[in-house]
XYZ file of C-alpha atoms in Angstrom:
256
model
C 12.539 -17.982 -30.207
C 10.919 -14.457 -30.245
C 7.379 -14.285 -30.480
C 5.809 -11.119 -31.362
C 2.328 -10.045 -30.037
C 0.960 -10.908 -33.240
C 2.301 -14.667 -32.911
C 1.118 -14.587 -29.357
C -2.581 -13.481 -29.911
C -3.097 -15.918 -33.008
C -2.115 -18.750 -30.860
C -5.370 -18.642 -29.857
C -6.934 -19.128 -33.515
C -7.180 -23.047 -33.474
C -8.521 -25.229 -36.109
C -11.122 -24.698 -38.575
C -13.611 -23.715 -36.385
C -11.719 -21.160 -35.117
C -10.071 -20.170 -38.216
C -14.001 -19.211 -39.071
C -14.111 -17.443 -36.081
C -11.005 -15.261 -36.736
C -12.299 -14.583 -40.500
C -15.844 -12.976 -38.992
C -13.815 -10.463 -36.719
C -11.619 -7.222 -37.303
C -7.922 -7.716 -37.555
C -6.989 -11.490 -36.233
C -5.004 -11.861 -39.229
C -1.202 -12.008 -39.989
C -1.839 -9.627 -42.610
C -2.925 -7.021 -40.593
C 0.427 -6.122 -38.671
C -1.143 -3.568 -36.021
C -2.619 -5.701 -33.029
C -4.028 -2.933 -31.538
C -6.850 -2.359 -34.597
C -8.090 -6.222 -33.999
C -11.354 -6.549 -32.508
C -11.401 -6.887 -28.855
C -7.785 -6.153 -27.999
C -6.315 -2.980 -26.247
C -3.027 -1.190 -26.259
C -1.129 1.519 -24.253
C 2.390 3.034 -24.497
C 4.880 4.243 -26.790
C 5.362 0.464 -28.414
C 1.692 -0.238 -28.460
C 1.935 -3.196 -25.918
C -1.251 -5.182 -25.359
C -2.539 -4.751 -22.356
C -6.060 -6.296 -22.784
C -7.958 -9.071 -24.625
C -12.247 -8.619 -24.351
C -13.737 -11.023 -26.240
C -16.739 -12.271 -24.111
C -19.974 -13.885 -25.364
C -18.112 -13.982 -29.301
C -18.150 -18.013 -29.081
C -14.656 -18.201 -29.411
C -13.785 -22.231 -29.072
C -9.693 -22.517 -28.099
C -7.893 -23.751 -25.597
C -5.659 -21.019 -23.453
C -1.862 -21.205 -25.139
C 0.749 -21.141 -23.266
C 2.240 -18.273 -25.663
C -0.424 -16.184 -23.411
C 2.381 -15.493 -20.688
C 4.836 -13.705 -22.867
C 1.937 -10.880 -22.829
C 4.085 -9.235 -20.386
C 2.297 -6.130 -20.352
C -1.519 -7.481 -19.984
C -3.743 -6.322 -17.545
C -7.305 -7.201 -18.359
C -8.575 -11.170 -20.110
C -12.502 -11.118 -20.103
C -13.485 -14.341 -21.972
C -15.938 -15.424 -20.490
C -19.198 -17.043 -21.981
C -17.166 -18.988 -24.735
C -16.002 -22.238 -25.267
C -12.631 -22.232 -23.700
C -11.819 -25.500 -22.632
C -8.711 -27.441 -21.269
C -6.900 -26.388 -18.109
C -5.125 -23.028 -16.904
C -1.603 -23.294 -18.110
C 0.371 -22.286 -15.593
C 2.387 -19.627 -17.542
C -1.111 -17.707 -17.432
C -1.168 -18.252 -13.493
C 2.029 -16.726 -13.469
C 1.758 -13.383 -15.378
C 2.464 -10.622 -12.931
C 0.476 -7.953 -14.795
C -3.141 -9.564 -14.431
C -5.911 -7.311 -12.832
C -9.048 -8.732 -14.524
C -9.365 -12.468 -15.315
C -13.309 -13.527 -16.587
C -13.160 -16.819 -17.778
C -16.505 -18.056 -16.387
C -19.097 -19.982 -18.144
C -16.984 -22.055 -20.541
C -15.268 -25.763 -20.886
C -12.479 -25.417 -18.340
C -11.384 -28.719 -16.467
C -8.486 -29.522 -14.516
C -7.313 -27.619 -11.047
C -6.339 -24.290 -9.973
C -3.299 -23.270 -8.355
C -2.334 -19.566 -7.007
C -2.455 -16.748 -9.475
C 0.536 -14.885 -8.835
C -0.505 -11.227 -10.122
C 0.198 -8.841 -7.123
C -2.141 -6.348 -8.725
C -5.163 -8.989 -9.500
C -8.273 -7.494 -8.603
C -11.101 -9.814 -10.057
C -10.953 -13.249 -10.947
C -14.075 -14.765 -12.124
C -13.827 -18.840 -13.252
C -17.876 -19.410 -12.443
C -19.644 -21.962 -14.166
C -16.828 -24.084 -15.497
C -15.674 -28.116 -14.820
C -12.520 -26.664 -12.420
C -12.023 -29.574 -10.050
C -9.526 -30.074 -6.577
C -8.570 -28.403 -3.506
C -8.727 -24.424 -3.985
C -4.950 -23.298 -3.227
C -3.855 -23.856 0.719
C -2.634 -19.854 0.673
C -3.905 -16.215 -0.141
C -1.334 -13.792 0.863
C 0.442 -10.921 0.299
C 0.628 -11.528 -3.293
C -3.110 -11.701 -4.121
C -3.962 -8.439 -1.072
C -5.638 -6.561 -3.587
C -8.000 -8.925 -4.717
C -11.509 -8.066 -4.607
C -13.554 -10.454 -6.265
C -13.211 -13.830 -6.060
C -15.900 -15.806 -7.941
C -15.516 -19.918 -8.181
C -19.158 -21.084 -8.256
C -21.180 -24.064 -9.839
C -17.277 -26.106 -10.482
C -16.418 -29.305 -8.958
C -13.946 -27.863 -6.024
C -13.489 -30.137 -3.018
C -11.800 -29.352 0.341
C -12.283 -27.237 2.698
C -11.824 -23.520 2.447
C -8.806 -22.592 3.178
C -8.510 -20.317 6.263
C -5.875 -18.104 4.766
C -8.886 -16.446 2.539
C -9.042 -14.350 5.386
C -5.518 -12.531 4.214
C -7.849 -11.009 1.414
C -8.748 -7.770 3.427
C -10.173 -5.553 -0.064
C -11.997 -8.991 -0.554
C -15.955 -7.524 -0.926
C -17.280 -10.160 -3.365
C -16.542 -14.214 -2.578
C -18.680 -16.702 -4.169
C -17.811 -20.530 -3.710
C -22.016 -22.031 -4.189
C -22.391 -25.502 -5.943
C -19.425 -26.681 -5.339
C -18.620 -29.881 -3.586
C -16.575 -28.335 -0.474
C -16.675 -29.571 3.156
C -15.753 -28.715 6.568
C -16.524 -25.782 8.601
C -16.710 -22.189 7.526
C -13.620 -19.867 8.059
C -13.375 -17.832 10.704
C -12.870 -14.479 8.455
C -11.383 -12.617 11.111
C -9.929 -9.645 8.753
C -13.308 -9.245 6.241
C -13.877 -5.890 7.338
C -14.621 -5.351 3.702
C -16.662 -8.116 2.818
C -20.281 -7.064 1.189
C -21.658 -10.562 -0.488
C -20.707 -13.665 0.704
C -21.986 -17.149 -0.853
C -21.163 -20.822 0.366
C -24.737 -22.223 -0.330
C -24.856 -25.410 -2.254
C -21.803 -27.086 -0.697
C -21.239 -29.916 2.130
C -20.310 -27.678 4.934
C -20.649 -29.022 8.228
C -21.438 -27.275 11.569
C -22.329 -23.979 12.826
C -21.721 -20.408 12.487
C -18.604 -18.799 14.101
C -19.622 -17.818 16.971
C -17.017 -15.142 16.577
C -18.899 -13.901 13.802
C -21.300 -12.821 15.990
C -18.569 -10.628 18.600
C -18.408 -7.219 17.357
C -20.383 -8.153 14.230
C -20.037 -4.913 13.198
C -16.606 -4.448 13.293
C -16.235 -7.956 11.470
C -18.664 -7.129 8.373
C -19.272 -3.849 8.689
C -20.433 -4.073 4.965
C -21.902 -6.960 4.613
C -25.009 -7.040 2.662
C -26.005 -10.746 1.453
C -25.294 -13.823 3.307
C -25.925 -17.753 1.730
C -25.405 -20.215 3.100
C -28.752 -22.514 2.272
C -27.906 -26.224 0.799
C -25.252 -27.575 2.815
C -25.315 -29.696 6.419
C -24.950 -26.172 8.586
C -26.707 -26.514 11.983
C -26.994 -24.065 15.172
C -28.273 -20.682 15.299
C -27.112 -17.174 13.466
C -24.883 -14.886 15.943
C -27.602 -12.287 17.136
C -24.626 -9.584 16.433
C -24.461 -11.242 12.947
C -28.285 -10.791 12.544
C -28.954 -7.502 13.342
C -26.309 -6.171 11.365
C -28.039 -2.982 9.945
C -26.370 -3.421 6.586
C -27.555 -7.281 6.224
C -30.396 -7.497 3.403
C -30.728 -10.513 2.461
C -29.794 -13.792 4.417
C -30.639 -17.849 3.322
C -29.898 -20.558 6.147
C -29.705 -24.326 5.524
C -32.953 -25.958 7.285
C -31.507 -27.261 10.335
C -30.572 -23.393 11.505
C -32.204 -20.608 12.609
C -32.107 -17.137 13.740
């Protein structure tokens, strides 16, 4: 079966409530053929492919359909501050077009495996129910990610040392999570500017190769947290005096 991009998008119109939804916005109607007039979608090229769906903060309540993969051409999904619930189907995880996925602050449960976008910038899934081991690799396939935000879910595990593969990574947020261990060695962050592990159960001490040519390691780094978990030992004096560190919050049992 063919589905068209009008088919695709009103997969996500489901149930009454959402029905009401779709009848308070522009377009999101069968009747209106032209996809690219509906509120909060975007288009490019000769055959008007979609290429983005923005509808953040509009309480939209759906789950994510499956349809969503045959988007072939999408490059942007900002949902986020909705009422999305269910898991992440993993015909979304697979689209290869994805730069931009903001889905936090909604309903999501379930686990996460590896999006497989080689162009995927962002991906945002704060403040949801996401639950699990994050996945065991980062590689080539995710090296232009640069924002990786996963805080206040339900993750377990340790993190996985392969987050280090993520050289454009600048942005990673993991607080309020539930994950143990030790903290990665990072040993290829040279573009890392905020990182956040606070709220966790980590367990103990700073790298101390985080402190050896500190400012070849994070040359950018600009806010460190890492209050809230089991962390002991002292900060790397390299590490400390880097002259691009602002802000910095230890766990109790560490110091400077």
């Amino acid at each position: 079966m063919t589905f068209s991009q009008t088919k695709i998008l009103l997969s996500l119109i489901q149930g009454e409530e959402a029905r009401l939804w779709a009848s308070d916005r522009d377009g999101w109607n069968a009747s209106v053929e032209n996809v690219c007039s509906w509120e909060g979608i975007q288009c490019e090229g000769a055959n008007d492919d979609v290429t983005g769906i923005s509808l953040p903060r509009s309480d939209l309540s759906a789950t994510i359909p499956t349809e969503i993969g045959l988007l072939t051409n999408i490059q942007t999904i900002n949902m986020e501050h909705n009422l999305i619930r269910g898991t992440l189907p993993s015909e979304f995880m697979e689209m290869q077009s994805l730069v931009t996925v903001k889905l936090s602050e909604n309903l999501l449960i379930g686990t996460v495996s590896a999006f497989e976008s080689p162009v995927l910038e962002e991906l945002d899934l704060g403040f949801n129910r996401l639950e699990g081991s994050l996945p065991a690799y980062f590689n080539a396939m995710n090296s232009k990610l640069k924002l990786l935000e996963l805080r206040h879910n339900a993750f377990t595990g340790s993190i996985p040392s392969s987050i280090e593969n993520l050289k454009e990574l600048t942005f990673l947020s993991l607080s309020g999570n539930k994950m143990t261990g030790t903290l990665p060695l990072l040993k290829n962050s040279q573009s890392l500017e905020r990182l956040y592990v606070d709220e966790n159960e980590l367990v103990g001490s700073v790298p101390s190769t985080w402190g050896i040519d500190s400012k070849l390691m994070f040359p950018e780094l600009v806010e460190l947290w890492m209050s809230d978990n089991s962390l002991s030992g002292s900060i790397p004096s390299g590490l400390a005096n880097l002259e691009s560190l602002e802000t910095v919050f230890l766990n109790g049992k560490m110091s400077v």
